[in-house]
Amino acid sequence: MTQKKNEVLHEVTSSDYKYGFVTDIETEFAPKGISEEVVRYISAKKEEPEWLLEFRLKALAKWQTMTMPNWAHLDIPPIDFNDLYYYAAPKKKKHAGSDEVDPELIDTFNRLGISLNEKKKLSGVAVDAVIDSVSVKTTFSDSLAELGIVFMSFSEAVKKHPELVRRFVGQAVPSGDNFFSTLNDAVFSDGSFCYIPKGVRCPMDLSTYFRINAEGSGQFERTLIVADEGSYVSYLEGCTAPQRDEKQLHAAVVEIILMKDAEVKYSTVQNWYPGDKEGRGGIYNFVTKRGLCRGDHSKLSWTQVETGSAITWKYPGCVLGGDNSVGEFYSVAVTNNCQQADTGSKMIHLGKNTKSTIISKGISAGKSQNSYRGLVRIGPRATGSRNFSQCDSLLLSDTCGAHTFPYIDTANSSSVVEHEATTSKISEEQLFYCQQRGINSETAVGLIVNGYAGAVLKKLPLEFAAEAQKLLNVSLEGSVG
Amino acid sequence: MSAENFLASLERWFQPGGELPEVGELRRAALERALALGVPTTKMERWRQSGVEKVFEHNYNLPKRDRLPMTPGRCQINGRATTAMHFSAGRIESAQPLQRLQDGVIAGSLRAALKEEPELVQRLLAERGLEKMGFFNAVNMAFFTDGFFLYVPKNVVLAKPIQVIHVLGEYRDALENLRNFVVLEEGAEATLLFCDHSSGREYGLANSVNQFQIGPNAGFKLYRVQNLSDEAACFHQDFFTQQENSRLFSHTIGFNGGLLRGEAHVDLQGKGADCEFVGLSLASRGQRMENFVKVEHQVPQCTSREVFKYIVDDYARGLFNGHVLVHPDAQKTEAYQHNSNIVLTDKAKMSSRPFLEIYADDVKCSHGSSVGQLDEEALFYMRQRGISEENARLLLLYAFAADVINQIDIEPLRRQLDDMVKKRLRGELPSCEDCVLSCSQPEFEVL
């Protein structure tokens, strides 16, 4: 028993980044750098219609006039945007049938704990697996189609449902919204597309798994979720990358459109390679995520567990346009070693009686910097609106930093906004209590951190929550003492 | 006028050998700094949502010497609780510009102090390096005409609070730069009351920079009352440095003013230093009231508290920008920020940015911010008991403000400000252009 317990402890507390392997597959690259040719190349590779190419070229022109934002509390080394591959796709083996996935890739995803075989799948989660710039397999597409649900890779959706994609793309994150989203507009490769028709409750969780594999490439995926009137879907997102000494760029866009009475839960466990203890390597995670609650009584909930990435720049937001719509944001962000995170949420209240909640728990250890940055804006017409924000930060070392930058703008006389935040270190008393009862300090910290983050973790779907809890411990490994 | 014009006027006005040639070199460097920085815009993080851009729409005039002085005594506190000094049109209005008070205390005009105590003043002026100077501070350095100067020697306790009254001139588009210095040596104690008024309906900008040095174990209290016309703009930049176990209490009430912006930059440099900021802003019509407080905890065991309250009415705008910065070695820091606001109409706007930036782990830092309205249930309760709706509202607003007023420990001042707040909430307190001495006559209760 003790033996077993020790093994578990060992696994939990001393494991390094375990998804750092590289799959050796032949990869096809676009020419290095960013230019009109590269954009045309990507568009041609994906056999895209003219309007999408125009969308990309317009974004490229706009992006070339923009400068990288520097307002975040991040120390970002200069990025040479011309030294990247914007498109990298695993080559299909010749002997394989057109629908079959390369066994190497199946193996890769198996090692990541993602099964692409529907029959073996027990947990009832449909997966769209994306490696570098292409989606390799979407499971359960057919059975979902029976309910009218469209769940497929973005490129496939452009071909099969161009009218849907064209109608909704760029609605929540308009073209040219910010530096990184505009870059994505120009060069986005694959991602997932999901449409839930009127009144349909999606019977299983949908998920996208993103994997960066190729060296020297960036990943620029785009996810678009449309929930029509009265529908419901729970969406999960996971991500990992190999362990490398150079940095890799990930600039994704997630757009969610909600019609009347629709509800979407979007959960992310972000576990990109965070770099080593000296800060070498790791992913730059510069992501734009925004939901548009267009219809009345719609509800969007973001839950995120951020443990990976060298640098995170991410502010999932809700534009609460419909009356009585609800936005929620639950986040646990853990930074260790040399990681930096500037993350938070934006709640833009436009409709009457809209409500939003922000619960953010930051945990910083090592030499990391962890910032919460959030905006709550109540427009003049958003009468009777309500926001509650709570942002707590926990400091685990005297060399890290924890920062809180809330922005609150209110422009009417019937709304109520409340914001509170605390920053402190782990309570000595709690640690002492655990240690008295024979729990070593590292495990005790794990317990306390899990308790501290509990309010957010319990918002995650079950299987995700277990993984997230484990991840928290792994990320904080070696941060005590 | 545009930003370019403003910069051009700075160059045009500058006379190295003119006003106070003793500081000519500093002024030239400051002017160059201002020109290099360029005017602030609302795109800059520190000035977001602020009304700063409006300031550059005017063609300014620097104060001339032949302006009519303000009638002394108009703004003095009831009961003569203080010693008063008047500044108007950028100069002190006193036959005896620099006074030697009890036990070596020196108080009065900075101009006179520069002549009589050149070494000390020169040192103080040069102390804050140019490289950290912001735009308005640099402009002030290049063009200040005078200011209030106070020196309190070791272990001396100033017997009476000193009231420093600054009246913005009656001429059009005035730009008045005052630079105030307060030095408290070890164990010294002093209380100051800064009153800002304007004497006409013309637009003008008062751009004041205040440096406060608080020595070890010293205690300093600063009260500020601002009641200017809706046309006037008033910027204050307070720079506090605090040594070991020193105490600072800063209390501000903004009654009226077109654009009131108070900036406080606090450097807690000695262990055990403590500072507290309390503010109340009552903005109505098109007024804008802004507070910016940055507290830097540089050493361990310091404490800071901030409580700012706003009542924003009509189409006014309020902005609170708080920033607590805890440096890596500043363990055992306790910092608290609180900002609560009442927005009374759908056209009024309130923005709140309570920031925490923390690089040490053994700290207790928290902040809270809320925006809301009067409690409907409390209103209903009072109306049930026969209190008219208007009075019930006034009572609730007064109760909201009373926390701030009750922290004033100069009794005549507390009574007077209490009265002014009541009048202000009833809409009866005019800004100073209509002043008929009413603010110093306590005469009625709310009900």
PDB file of C-alpha atoms in Angstrom, chain A residues 73 369 377 380 383 395 397-398 400-425, chain B residues 45 48-49 331 343-346 348-373:
ATOM      1  CA  HIS A  73       3.044  42.487 -18.555  1.00  0.00           C
ATOM      2  CA  GLN A 369       5.293  36.104 -13.787  1.00  0.00           C
ATOM      3  CA  ARG A 377     -17.491  47.127 -19.594  1.00  0.00           C
ATOM      4  CA  PRO A 380     -25.132  52.712 -21.536  1.00  0.00           C
ATOM      5  CA  THR A 383     -29.363  48.476 -17.878  1.00  0.00           C
ATOM      6  CA  LEU A 395       2.655  33.072  -4.541  1.00  0.00           C
ATOM      7  CA  SER A 397       8.298  31.604  -4.154  1.00  0.00           C
ATOM      8  CA  ASP A 398       9.943  34.921  -3.412  1.00  0.00           C
ATOM      9  CA  CYS A 400       7.985  35.111  -8.802  1.00  0.00           C
ATOM     10  CA  GLY A 401       5.419  37.806  -9.427  1.00  0.00           C
ATOM     11  CA  ALA A 402       1.630  37.897  -9.279  1.00  0.00           C
ATOM     12  CA  HIS A 403      -0.218  40.845 -10.696  1.00  0.00           C
ATOM     13  CA  THR A 404      -3.800  41.947 -11.077  1.00  0.00           C
ATOM     14  CA  PHE A 405      -4.881  44.507 -13.650  1.00  0.00           C
ATOM     15  CA  PRO A 406      -8.655  44.882 -13.708  1.00  0.00           C
ATOM     16  CA  TYR A 407     -10.350  47.486 -15.904  1.00  0.00           C
ATOM     17  CA  ILE A 408     -13.895  48.398 -14.971  1.00  0.00           C
ATOM     18  CA  ASP A 409     -15.986  50.832 -17.018  1.00  0.00           C
ATOM     19  CA  THR A 410     -19.589  51.482 -16.119  1.00  0.00           C
ATOM     20  CA  ALA A 411     -21.892  53.741 -18.060  1.00  0.00           C
ATOM     21  CA  ASN A 412     -25.347  53.413 -16.597  1.00  0.00           C
ATOM     22  CA  SER A 413     -27.055  53.884 -13.286  1.00  0.00           C
ATOM     23  CA  SER A 414     -28.773  50.553 -12.774  1.00  0.00           C
ATOM     24  CA  SER A 415     -25.917  48.098 -13.067  1.00  0.00           C
ATOM     25  CA  VAL A 416     -23.798  46.667 -10.315  1.00  0.00           C
ATOM     26  CA  VAL A 417     -20.154  45.689 -10.700  1.00  0.00           C
ATOM     27  CA  GLU A 418     -18.127  44.135  -7.977  1.00  0.00           C
ATOM     28  CA  HIS A 419     -14.497  43.225  -8.132  1.00  0.00           C
ATOM     29  CA  GLU A 420     -12.319  41.793  -5.451  1.00  0.00           C
ATOM     30  CA  ALA A 421      -8.838  40.401  -5.440  1.00  0.00           C
ATOM     31  CA  THR A 422      -6.330  39.101  -2.991  1.00  0.00           C
ATOM     32  CA  THR A 423      -2.686  38.157  -3.241  1.00  0.00           C
ATOM     33  CA  SER A 424      -0.933  36.124  -0.623  1.00  0.00           C
ATOM     34  CA  LYS A 425       1.299  33.149  -0.129  1.00  0.00           C
TER      35      LYS A 425
ATOM     36  CA  GLU B  45      -1.855  53.319 -20.425  1.00  0.00           C
ATOM     37  CA  ARG B  48      -6.516  55.943 -20.661  1.00  0.00           C
ATOM     38  CA  GLN B  49     -10.058  57.225 -20.141  1.00  0.00           C
ATOM     39  CA  GLN B 331       8.299  41.088   2.419  1.00  0.00           C
ATOM     40  CA  VAL B 343     -23.360  56.229 -10.574  1.00  0.00           C
ATOM     41  CA  LEU B 344     -26.570  58.265 -10.451  1.00  0.00           C
ATOM     42  CA  THR B 345     -27.558  58.616 -14.109  1.00  0.00           C
ATOM     43  CA  ASP B 346     -27.324  56.690 -17.354  1.00  0.00           C
ATOM     44  CA  ALA B 348     -22.516  59.370 -16.109  1.00  0.00           C
ATOM     45  CA  LYS B 349     -19.498  57.114 -16.461  1.00  0.00           C
ATOM     46  CA  MET B 350     -17.165  55.561 -13.978  1.00  0.00           C
ATOM     47  CA  SER B 351     -13.917  53.732 -14.706  1.00  0.00           C
ATOM     48  CA  SER B 352     -11.953  51.901 -12.097  1.00  0.00           C
ATOM     49  CA  ARG B 353      -8.530  50.303 -12.399  1.00  0.00           C
ATOM     50  CA  PRO B 354      -7.258  48.924  -9.124  1.00  0.00           C
ATOM     51  CA  PHE B 355      -3.914  47.323 -10.042  1.00  0.00           C
ATOM     52  CA  LEU B 356      -1.694  45.081  -7.968  1.00  0.00           C
ATOM     53  CA  GLU B 357       1.820  44.254  -9.120  1.00  0.00           C
ATOM     54  CA  ILE B 358       3.607  42.000  -6.707  1.00  0.00           C
ATOM     55  CA  TYR B 359       7.111  40.548  -6.745  1.00  0.00           C
ATOM     56  CA  ALA B 360       7.430  39.342  -3.157  1.00  0.00           C
ATOM     57  CA  ASP B 361       5.685  36.336  -1.687  1.00  0.00           C
ATOM     58  CA  ASP B 362       5.141  37.040   1.982  1.00  0.00           C
ATOM     59  CA  VAL B 363       2.560  39.739   1.470  1.00  0.00           C
ATOM     60  CA  LYS B 364      -1.065  40.438   2.148  1.00  0.00           C
ATOM     61  CA  CYS B 365      -2.511  42.491  -0.640  1.00  0.00           C
ATOM     62  CA  SER B 366      -6.092  42.913  -1.584  1.00  0.00           C
ATOM     63  CA  HIS B 367      -8.311  45.251  -3.450  1.00  0.00           C
ATOM     64  CA  GLY B 368     -11.959  45.722  -3.985  1.00  0.00           C
ATOM     65  CA  SER B 369     -13.919  47.838  -6.364  1.00  0.00           C
ATOM     66  CA  SER B 370     -17.618  48.264  -6.768  1.00  0.00           C
ATOM     67  CA  VAL B 371     -19.948  50.320  -8.868  1.00  0.00           C
ATOM     68  CA  GLY B 372     -23.575  50.509  -7.941  1.00  0.00           C
ATOM     69  CA  GLN B 373     -26.509  52.632  -6.911  1.00  0.00           C
TER      70      GLN B 373
END
